[in-house]
PDB file of C-alpha atoms in Angstrom:
ATOM      1  CA  LYS S   1      34.792 126.659 100.077  1.00 71.00           C
ATOM      2  CA  THR S   2      35.657 123.302  98.562  1.00 75.00           C
ATOM      3  CA  LEU S   3      34.862 120.089 100.204  1.00 76.00           C
ATOM      4  CA  LEU S   4      36.778 116.887  99.143  1.00 79.00           C
ATOM      5  CA  PHE S   5      36.217 113.869 100.351  1.00 83.00           C
ATOM      6  CA  ASN S   6      38.336 110.675 100.716  1.00 82.00           C
ATOM      7  CA  THR S   7      36.695 107.792  98.605  1.00 81.00           C
ATOM      8  CA  LYS S   8      39.315 105.786  99.070  1.00 84.00           C
ATOM      9  CA  GLY S   9      39.999 105.643 102.798  1.00 83.00           C
ATOM     10  CA  ASN S  10      38.410 106.645 106.064  1.00 85.00           C
ATOM     11  CA  ASP S  11      37.198 110.213 105.700  1.00 85.00           C
ATOM     12  CA  ASP S  12      37.520 112.180 108.841  1.00 88.00           C
ATOM     13  CA  PHE S  13      34.794 114.966 107.848  1.00 86.00           C
ATOM     14  CA  ILE S  14      32.732 111.883 107.498  1.00 88.00           C
ATOM     15  CA  ASP S  15      33.588 110.174 111.232  1.00 91.00           C
ATOM     16  CA  PHE S  16      32.640 114.133 112.884  1.00 91.00           C
ATOM     17  CA  ILE S  17      29.462 114.152 110.655  1.00 90.00           C
ATOM     18  CA  LYS S  18      28.322 110.541 111.972  1.00 92.00           C
ATOM     19  CA  ALA S  19      29.532 111.827 115.469  1.00 93.00           C
ATOM     20  CA  TYR S  20      27.698 114.621 115.375  1.00 93.00           C
ATOM     21  CA  ALA S  21      24.724 112.551 114.184  1.00 93.00           C
ATOM     22  CA  ILE S  22      25.128 110.039 117.038  1.00 93.00           C
ATOM     23  CA  ILE S  23      25.149 113.110 119.659  1.00 92.00           C
ATOM     24  CA  CYS S  24      21.851 114.781 117.971  1.00 90.00           C
ATOM     25  CA  VAL S  25      20.446 111.083 118.513  1.00 90.00           C
ATOM     26  CA  LEU S  26      21.085 110.995 122.301  1.00 89.00           C
ATOM     27  CA  PHE S  27      20.381 114.720 122.788  1.00 88.00           C
ATOM     28  CA  GLY S  28      16.517 114.489 121.048  1.00 85.00           C
ATOM     29  CA  HIS S  29      15.579 111.283 122.945  1.00 83.00           C
ATOM     30  CA  THR S  30      16.973 112.342 126.103  1.00 85.00           C
ATOM     31  CA  PHE S  31      16.006 116.123 126.357  1.00 83.00           C
ATOM     32  CA  LEU S  32      13.084 116.920 127.615  1.00 83.00           C
ATOM     33  CA  TRP S  33      12.753 120.519 126.111  1.00 86.00           C
ATOM     34  CA  ASN S  34      13.902 119.913 123.016  1.00 82.00           C
ATOM     35  CA  ASP S  35      11.429 122.653 121.490  1.00 83.00           C
ATOM     36  CA  ASP S  36      12.716 125.247 123.988  1.00 85.00           C
ATOM     37  CA  VAL S  37      16.386 125.033 122.361  1.00 86.00           C
ATOM     38  CA  ALA S  38      15.098 124.983 118.594  1.00 87.00           C
ATOM     39  CA  TYR S  39      16.301 121.187 118.367  1.00 84.00           C
ATOM     40  CA  GLY S  40      15.082 121.098 114.663  1.00 82.00           C
ATOM     41  CA  LEU S  41      17.493 124.079 113.462  1.00 84.00           C
ATOM     42  CA  TRP S  42      20.490 122.593 114.751  1.00 83.00           C
ATOM     43  CA  ALA S  43      19.925 119.039 115.678  1.00 82.00           C
ATOM     44  CA  GLY S  44      16.973 117.264 113.925  1.00 84.00           C
ATOM     45  CA  MET S  45      18.477 116.197 111.005  1.00 87.00           C
ATOM     46  CA  GLN S  46      20.680 113.258 112.168  1.00 90.00           C
ATOM     47  CA  VAL S  47      18.483 110.555 110.267  1.00 92.00           C
ATOM     48  CA  PRO S  48      19.008 112.521 106.754  1.00 92.00           C
ATOM     49  CA  LEU S  49      22.499 112.889 107.735  1.00 93.00           C
ATOM     50  CA  PHE S  50      22.990 109.105 108.554  1.00 94.00           C
ATOM     51  CA  ILE S  51      21.265 108.245 105.172  1.00 94.00           C
ATOM     52  CA  ILE S  52      23.893 110.422 103.296  1.00 93.00           C
ATOM     53  CA  ILE S  53      26.547 108.948 105.105  1.00 93.00           C
ATOM     54  CA  GLN S  54      25.162 105.466 104.027  1.00 92.00           C
ATOM     55  CA  SER S  55      24.948 106.646 100.289  1.00 92.00           C
ATOM     56  CA  PHE S  56      28.370 107.884 100.365  1.00 91.00           C
ATOM     57  CA  HIS S  57      29.757 104.626 101.957  1.00 90.00           C
ATOM     58  CA  PHE S  58      27.878 102.711  99.070  1.00 91.00           C
ATOM     59  CA  TYR S  59      28.710 104.899  96.071  1.00 89.00           C
ATOM     60  CA  LYS S  60      32.234 105.879  96.585  1.00 87.00           C
ATOM     61  CA  LYS S  61      33.042 102.086  95.725  1.00 83.00           C
ATOM     62  CA  GLN S  62      32.309 101.485  92.346  1.00 77.00           C
ATOM     63  CA  ASP S  63      31.628  97.686  92.481  1.00 76.00           C
ATOM     64  CA  SER S  64      29.783  98.067  96.017  1.00 77.00           C
ATOM     65  CA  ILE S  65      26.569  95.338  96.190  1.00 81.00           C
ATOM     66  CA  ILE S  66      24.006  94.400  98.676  1.00 82.00           C
ATOM     67  CA  ARG S  67      25.755  92.186 101.299  1.00 85.00           C
ATOM     68  CA  VAL S  68      22.460  90.779 102.489  1.00 89.00           C
ATOM     69  CA  SER S  69      24.457  88.368 105.746  1.00 91.00           C
ATOM     70  CA  LYS S  70      26.333  91.870 106.562  1.00 91.00           C
ATOM     71  CA  ILE S  71      22.810  93.645 106.581  1.00 92.00           C
ATOM     72  CA  LEU S  72      20.853  90.823 108.520  1.00 93.00           C
ATOM     73  CA  ARG S  73      24.144  90.610 111.290  1.00 94.00           C
ATOM     74  CA  ARG S  74      24.473  94.569 111.729  1.00 93.00           C
ATOM     75  CA  VAL S  75      21.104  95.647 111.248  1.00 94.00           C
ATOM     76  CA  VAL S  76      18.364  92.943 111.735  1.00 94.00           C
ATOM     77  CA  ALA S  77      19.523  90.728 114.202  1.00 96.00           C
ATOM     78  CA  PRO S  78      20.732  93.710 116.839  1.00 95.00           C
ATOM     79  CA  PHE S  79      17.213  95.712 115.969  1.00 96.00           C
ATOM     80  CA  VAL S  80      14.982  92.210 116.559  1.00 95.00           C
ATOM     81  CA  ILE S  81      16.790  91.349 120.090  1.00 96.00           C
ATOM     82  CA  VAL S  82      16.750  95.035 121.700  1.00 95.00           C
ATOM     83  CA  SER S  83      13.101  94.892 120.293  1.00 95.00           C
ATOM     84  CA  LEU S  84      12.866  91.371 122.241  1.00 95.00           C
ATOM     85  CA  LEU S  85      14.758  92.870 125.002  1.00 95.00           C
ATOM     86  CA  THR S  86      12.163  95.654 125.288  1.00 94.00           C
ATOM     87  CA  PHE S  87       9.295  93.938 125.244  1.00 94.00           C
ATOM     88  CA  VAL S  88      10.056  91.743 127.928  1.00 94.00           C
ATOM     89  CA  ILE S  89      11.604  94.404 130.160  1.00 94.00           C
ATOM     90  CA  ALA S  90       7.747  96.303 129.274  1.00 92.00           C
ATOM     91  CA  PHE S  91       5.932  93.283 130.162  1.00 93.00           C
ATOM     92  CA  ILE S  92       8.223  92.702 133.637  1.00 92.00           C
ATOM     93  CA  LEU S  93       7.554  96.577 134.413  1.00 92.00           C
ATOM     94  CA  GLY S  94       3.665  95.743 134.070  1.00 85.00           C
ATOM     95  CA  ASN S  95       3.054  98.242 131.082  1.00 84.00           C
ATOM     96  CA  GLY S  96       0.541  96.074 129.111  1.00 84.00           C
ATOM     97  CA  ASP S  97       0.259  92.544 128.579  1.00 90.00           C
ATOM     98  CA  ALA S  98       1.656  90.215 126.526  1.00 91.00           C
ATOM     99  CA  GLU S  99      -0.710  90.338 123.697  1.00 91.00           C
ATOM    100  CA  SER S 100      -1.599  94.380 123.787  1.00 93.00           C
ATOM    101  CA  LEU S 101       2.512  95.148 123.795  1.00 92.00           C
ATOM    102  CA  PHE S 102       2.764  92.500 121.175  1.00 93.00           C
ATOM    103  CA  ARG S 103       0.484  94.373 118.676  1.00 93.00           C
ATOM    104  CA  TYR S 104       1.918  97.732 119.679  1.00 93.00           C
ATOM    105  CA  GLY S 105       5.243  96.682 118.492  1.00 93.00           C
ATOM    106  CA  LEU S 106       3.774  94.942 115.413  1.00 92.00           C
ATOM    107  CA  ARG S 107       1.665  98.192 114.956  1.00 92.00           C
ATOM    108  CA  TRP S 108       4.554 100.737 114.942  1.00 93.00           C
ATOM    109  CA  GLY S 109       7.709  98.411 113.679  1.00 93.00           C
ATOM    110  CA  GLY S 110       9.218  98.297 117.265  1.00 93.00           C
ATOM    111  CA  TYR S 111       9.111  99.890 120.795  1.00 92.00           C
ATOM    112  CA  GLY S 112      10.786 103.538 121.039  1.00 87.00           C
ATOM    113  CA  PRO S 113      10.876 106.895 119.082  1.00 86.00           C
ATOM    114  CA  GLY S 114      13.664 105.576 116.799  1.00 88.00           C
ATOM    115  CA  SER S 115      12.631 101.833 115.906  1.00 92.00           C
ATOM    116  CA  TYR S 116      11.470 103.056 112.426  1.00 93.00           C
ATOM    117  CA  PHE S 117      15.015 103.651 111.546  1.00 94.00           C
ATOM    118  CA  PRO S 118      16.274  99.825 110.765  1.00 95.00           C
ATOM    119  CA  TRP S 119      13.377  99.375 108.251  1.00 95.00           C
ATOM    120  CA  ILE S 120      14.744 102.556 106.726  1.00 95.00           C
ATOM    121  CA  TYR S 121      18.452 101.497 106.570  1.00 95.00           C
ATOM    122  CA  VAL S 122      17.356  98.447 105.148  1.00 95.00           C
ATOM    123  CA  GLN S 123      15.264  99.571 102.485  1.00 95.00           C
ATOM    124  CA  ILE S 124      17.908 102.198 101.426  1.00 95.00           C
ATOM    125  CA  ALA S 125      20.203  99.549 101.211  1.00 93.00           C
ATOM    126  CA  ILE S 126      17.929  97.962  98.394  1.00 92.00           C
ATOM    127  CA  LEU S 127      17.627 101.388  96.774  1.00 92.00           C
ATOM    128  CA  LEU S 128      20.941 101.868  96.547  1.00 92.00           C
ATOM    129  CA  PRO S 129      21.830  99.923  93.716  1.00 89.00           C
ATOM    130  CA  LEU S 130      18.961 100.664  91.659  1.00 87.00           C
ATOM    131  CA  VAL S 131      19.738 104.615  92.122  1.00 86.00           C
ATOM    132  CA  ARG S 132      23.395 104.167  90.993  1.00 85.00           C
ATOM    133  CA  THR S 133      22.269 102.716  87.788  1.00 82.00           C
ATOM    134  CA  ALA S 134      19.754 105.709  87.461  1.00 80.00           C
ATOM    135  CA  PHE S 135      22.495 108.128  88.040  1.00 80.00           C
ATOM    136  CA  LYS S 136      24.802 106.532  85.609  1.00 77.00           C
ATOM    137  CA  ARG S 137      21.690 107.045  82.776  1.00 79.00           C
ATOM    138  CA  LEU S 138      20.326 110.219  83.828  1.00 75.00           C
ATOM    139  CA  HIS S 139      23.890 112.045  84.626  1.00 71.00           C
ATOM    140  CA  GLY S 140      23.922 113.103  88.522  1.00 66.00           C
ATOM    141  CA  LEU S 141      21.331 116.269  88.293  1.00 75.00           C
ATOM    142  CA  LEU S 142      18.576 114.908  86.066  1.00 83.00           C
ATOM    143  CA  GLY S 143      18.650 111.927  88.411  1.00 79.00           C
ATOM    144  CA  ALA S 144      18.465 114.100  91.760  1.00 82.00           C
ATOM    145  CA  ILE S 145      15.330 115.797  89.963  1.00 87.00           C
ATOM    146  CA  VAL S 146      13.259 112.534  89.799  1.00 88.00           C
ATOM    147  CA  LEU S 147      14.466 111.489  93.143  1.00 89.00           C
ATOM    148  CA  LEU S 148      13.111 114.718  93.970  1.00 90.00           C
ATOM    149  CA  LEU S 149       9.863 114.409  91.916  1.00 93.00           C
ATOM    150  CA  ALA S 150       9.195 110.864  93.474  1.00 92.00           C
ATOM    151  CA  SER S 151       9.780 111.820  96.870  1.00 92.00           C
ATOM    152  CA  GLU S 152       7.209 115.042  96.519  1.00 94.00           C
ATOM    153  CA  THR S 153       4.799 112.155  94.132  1.00 95.00           C
ATOM    154  CA  PHE S 154       4.721 109.729  97.376  1.00 94.00           C
ATOM    155  CA  GLU S 155       3.754 112.517  99.866  1.00 94.00           C
ATOM    156  CA  ILE S 156       1.239 113.932  97.853  1.00 95.00           C
ATOM    157  CA  LEU S 157       0.051 110.277  97.499  1.00 95.00           C
ATOM    158  CA  PHE S 158       0.053 109.420 101.165  1.00 93.00           C
ATOM    159  CA  SER S 159      -1.546 112.805 102.055  1.00 93.00           C
ATOM    160  CA  LEU S 160      -4.625 112.090 100.040  1.00 94.00           C
ATOM    161  CA  THR S 161      -4.853 108.629 100.896  1.00 94.00           C
ATOM    162  CA  HIS S 162      -4.732 109.734 104.759  1.00 93.00           C
ATOM    163  CA  LEU S 163      -2.090 106.794 105.022  1.00 93.00           C
ATOM    164  CA  SER S 164      -1.684 106.226 108.945  1.00 93.00           C
ATOM    165  CA  ASP S 165       1.522 107.515 111.144  1.00 92.00           C
ATOM    166  CA  ASN S 166       2.535 103.780 111.773  1.00 90.00           C
ATOM    167  CA  ILE S 167       2.499 103.078 108.639  1.00 92.00           C
ATOM    168  CA  TYR S 168       3.750 106.340 106.977  1.00 93.00           C
ATOM    169  CA  ARG S 169       7.184 106.462 109.416  1.00 92.00           C
ATOM    170  CA  LEU S 170       8.451 102.495 108.139  1.00 94.00           C
ATOM    171  CA  PHE S 171       8.457 103.939 104.260  1.00 93.00           C
ATOM    172  CA  VAL S 172      11.401 105.491 102.626  1.00 94.00           C
ATOM    173  CA  PRO S 173       9.624 107.758 100.116  1.00 92.00           C
ATOM    174  CA  ARG S 174      10.402 110.979 101.925  1.00 91.00           C
ATOM    175  CA  TYR S 175      14.316 110.372 102.276  1.00 93.00           C
ATOM    176  CA  LEU S 176      14.805 108.939  98.471  1.00 92.00           C
ATOM    177  CA  PHE S 177      16.382 112.696  97.354  1.00 90.00           C
ATOM    178  CA  LEU S 178      19.102 112.324  99.969  1.00 91.00           C
ATOM    179  CA  LEU S 179      20.458 109.621  98.098  1.00 91.00           C
ATOM    180  CA  PHE S 180      21.740 112.394  95.362  1.00 88.00           C
ATOM    181  CA  PHE S 181      24.121 114.253  98.301  1.00 87.00           C
ATOM    182  CA  GLY S 182      25.943 110.600  98.936  1.00 88.00           C
ATOM    183  CA  TRP S 183      26.360 110.356  95.414  1.00 87.00           C
ATOM    184  CA  LEU S 184      27.450 113.527  95.016  1.00 84.00           C
ATOM    185  CA  PHE S 185      30.161 113.340  97.979  1.00 85.00           C
ATOM    186  CA  ALA S 186      31.357 110.075  96.653  1.00 86.00           C
ATOM    187  CA  ILE S 187      31.781 111.395  93.037  1.00 79.00           C
ATOM    188  CA  GLY S 188      34.542 114.127  94.181  1.00 68.00           C
ATOM    189  CA  LYS S 189      34.471 117.449  95.356  1.00 67.00           C
ATOM    190  CA  VAL S 190      31.307 119.412  96.444  1.00 74.00           C
ATOM    191  CA  ASN S 191      31.625 123.310  95.871  1.00 72.00           C
ATOM    192  CA  ILE S 192      29.833 125.263  98.898  1.00 73.00           C
ATOM    193  CA  ASN S 193      28.184 128.452  97.372  1.00 71.00           C
ATOM    194  CA  TRP S 194      24.966 130.360  96.940  1.00 70.00           C
ATOM    195  CA  LYS S 195      23.856 127.822  94.441  1.00 62.00           C
ATOM    196  CA  THR S 196      24.526 124.371  96.135  1.00 61.00           C
ATOM    197  CA  THR S 197      23.199 125.640  99.884  1.00 58.00           C
ATOM    198  CA  ALA S 198      20.163 126.678  97.976  1.00 49.00           C
TER     199      ALA S 198
END
């Protein structure tokens, strides 16, 4: 089986992956018995899917650049607004005083289990142009190995330094190797066989 992605316009399969990831997010944050239905096996990969899609859309255009205004408008501003609304609602419902709620949001990078993702998205957006340059110089597969080693090195470092969970969740290194897949999808066809699956 060979997957060929449309790099000139809209790709229906990418839209399907995005829709599936969104459904997985909704299911994961609303269904109370995730462990009972083996959620991690079939629906726990939504963040990696979003990162691959983000990478694909950036890499499919050779002249893509970071558009700070677009990131501020489409990611940062909605996140800040939702965080403020969550803060106000939690305060009104008596879930804590203003200071403790503010400290909680500051410590965890927002409110709710998915509040880390905007932080990850922005870091990925900053890294994509740098990684594209690395892929061009390191010829793809070698670049993927470098990203994988970087991810593992950071994981070991974070483990040895006992980095707290609230900081760890906001950092991107554990997802670095996924940028290779976005680049792979953007440069042409992907052969699905035992080598690529492994």
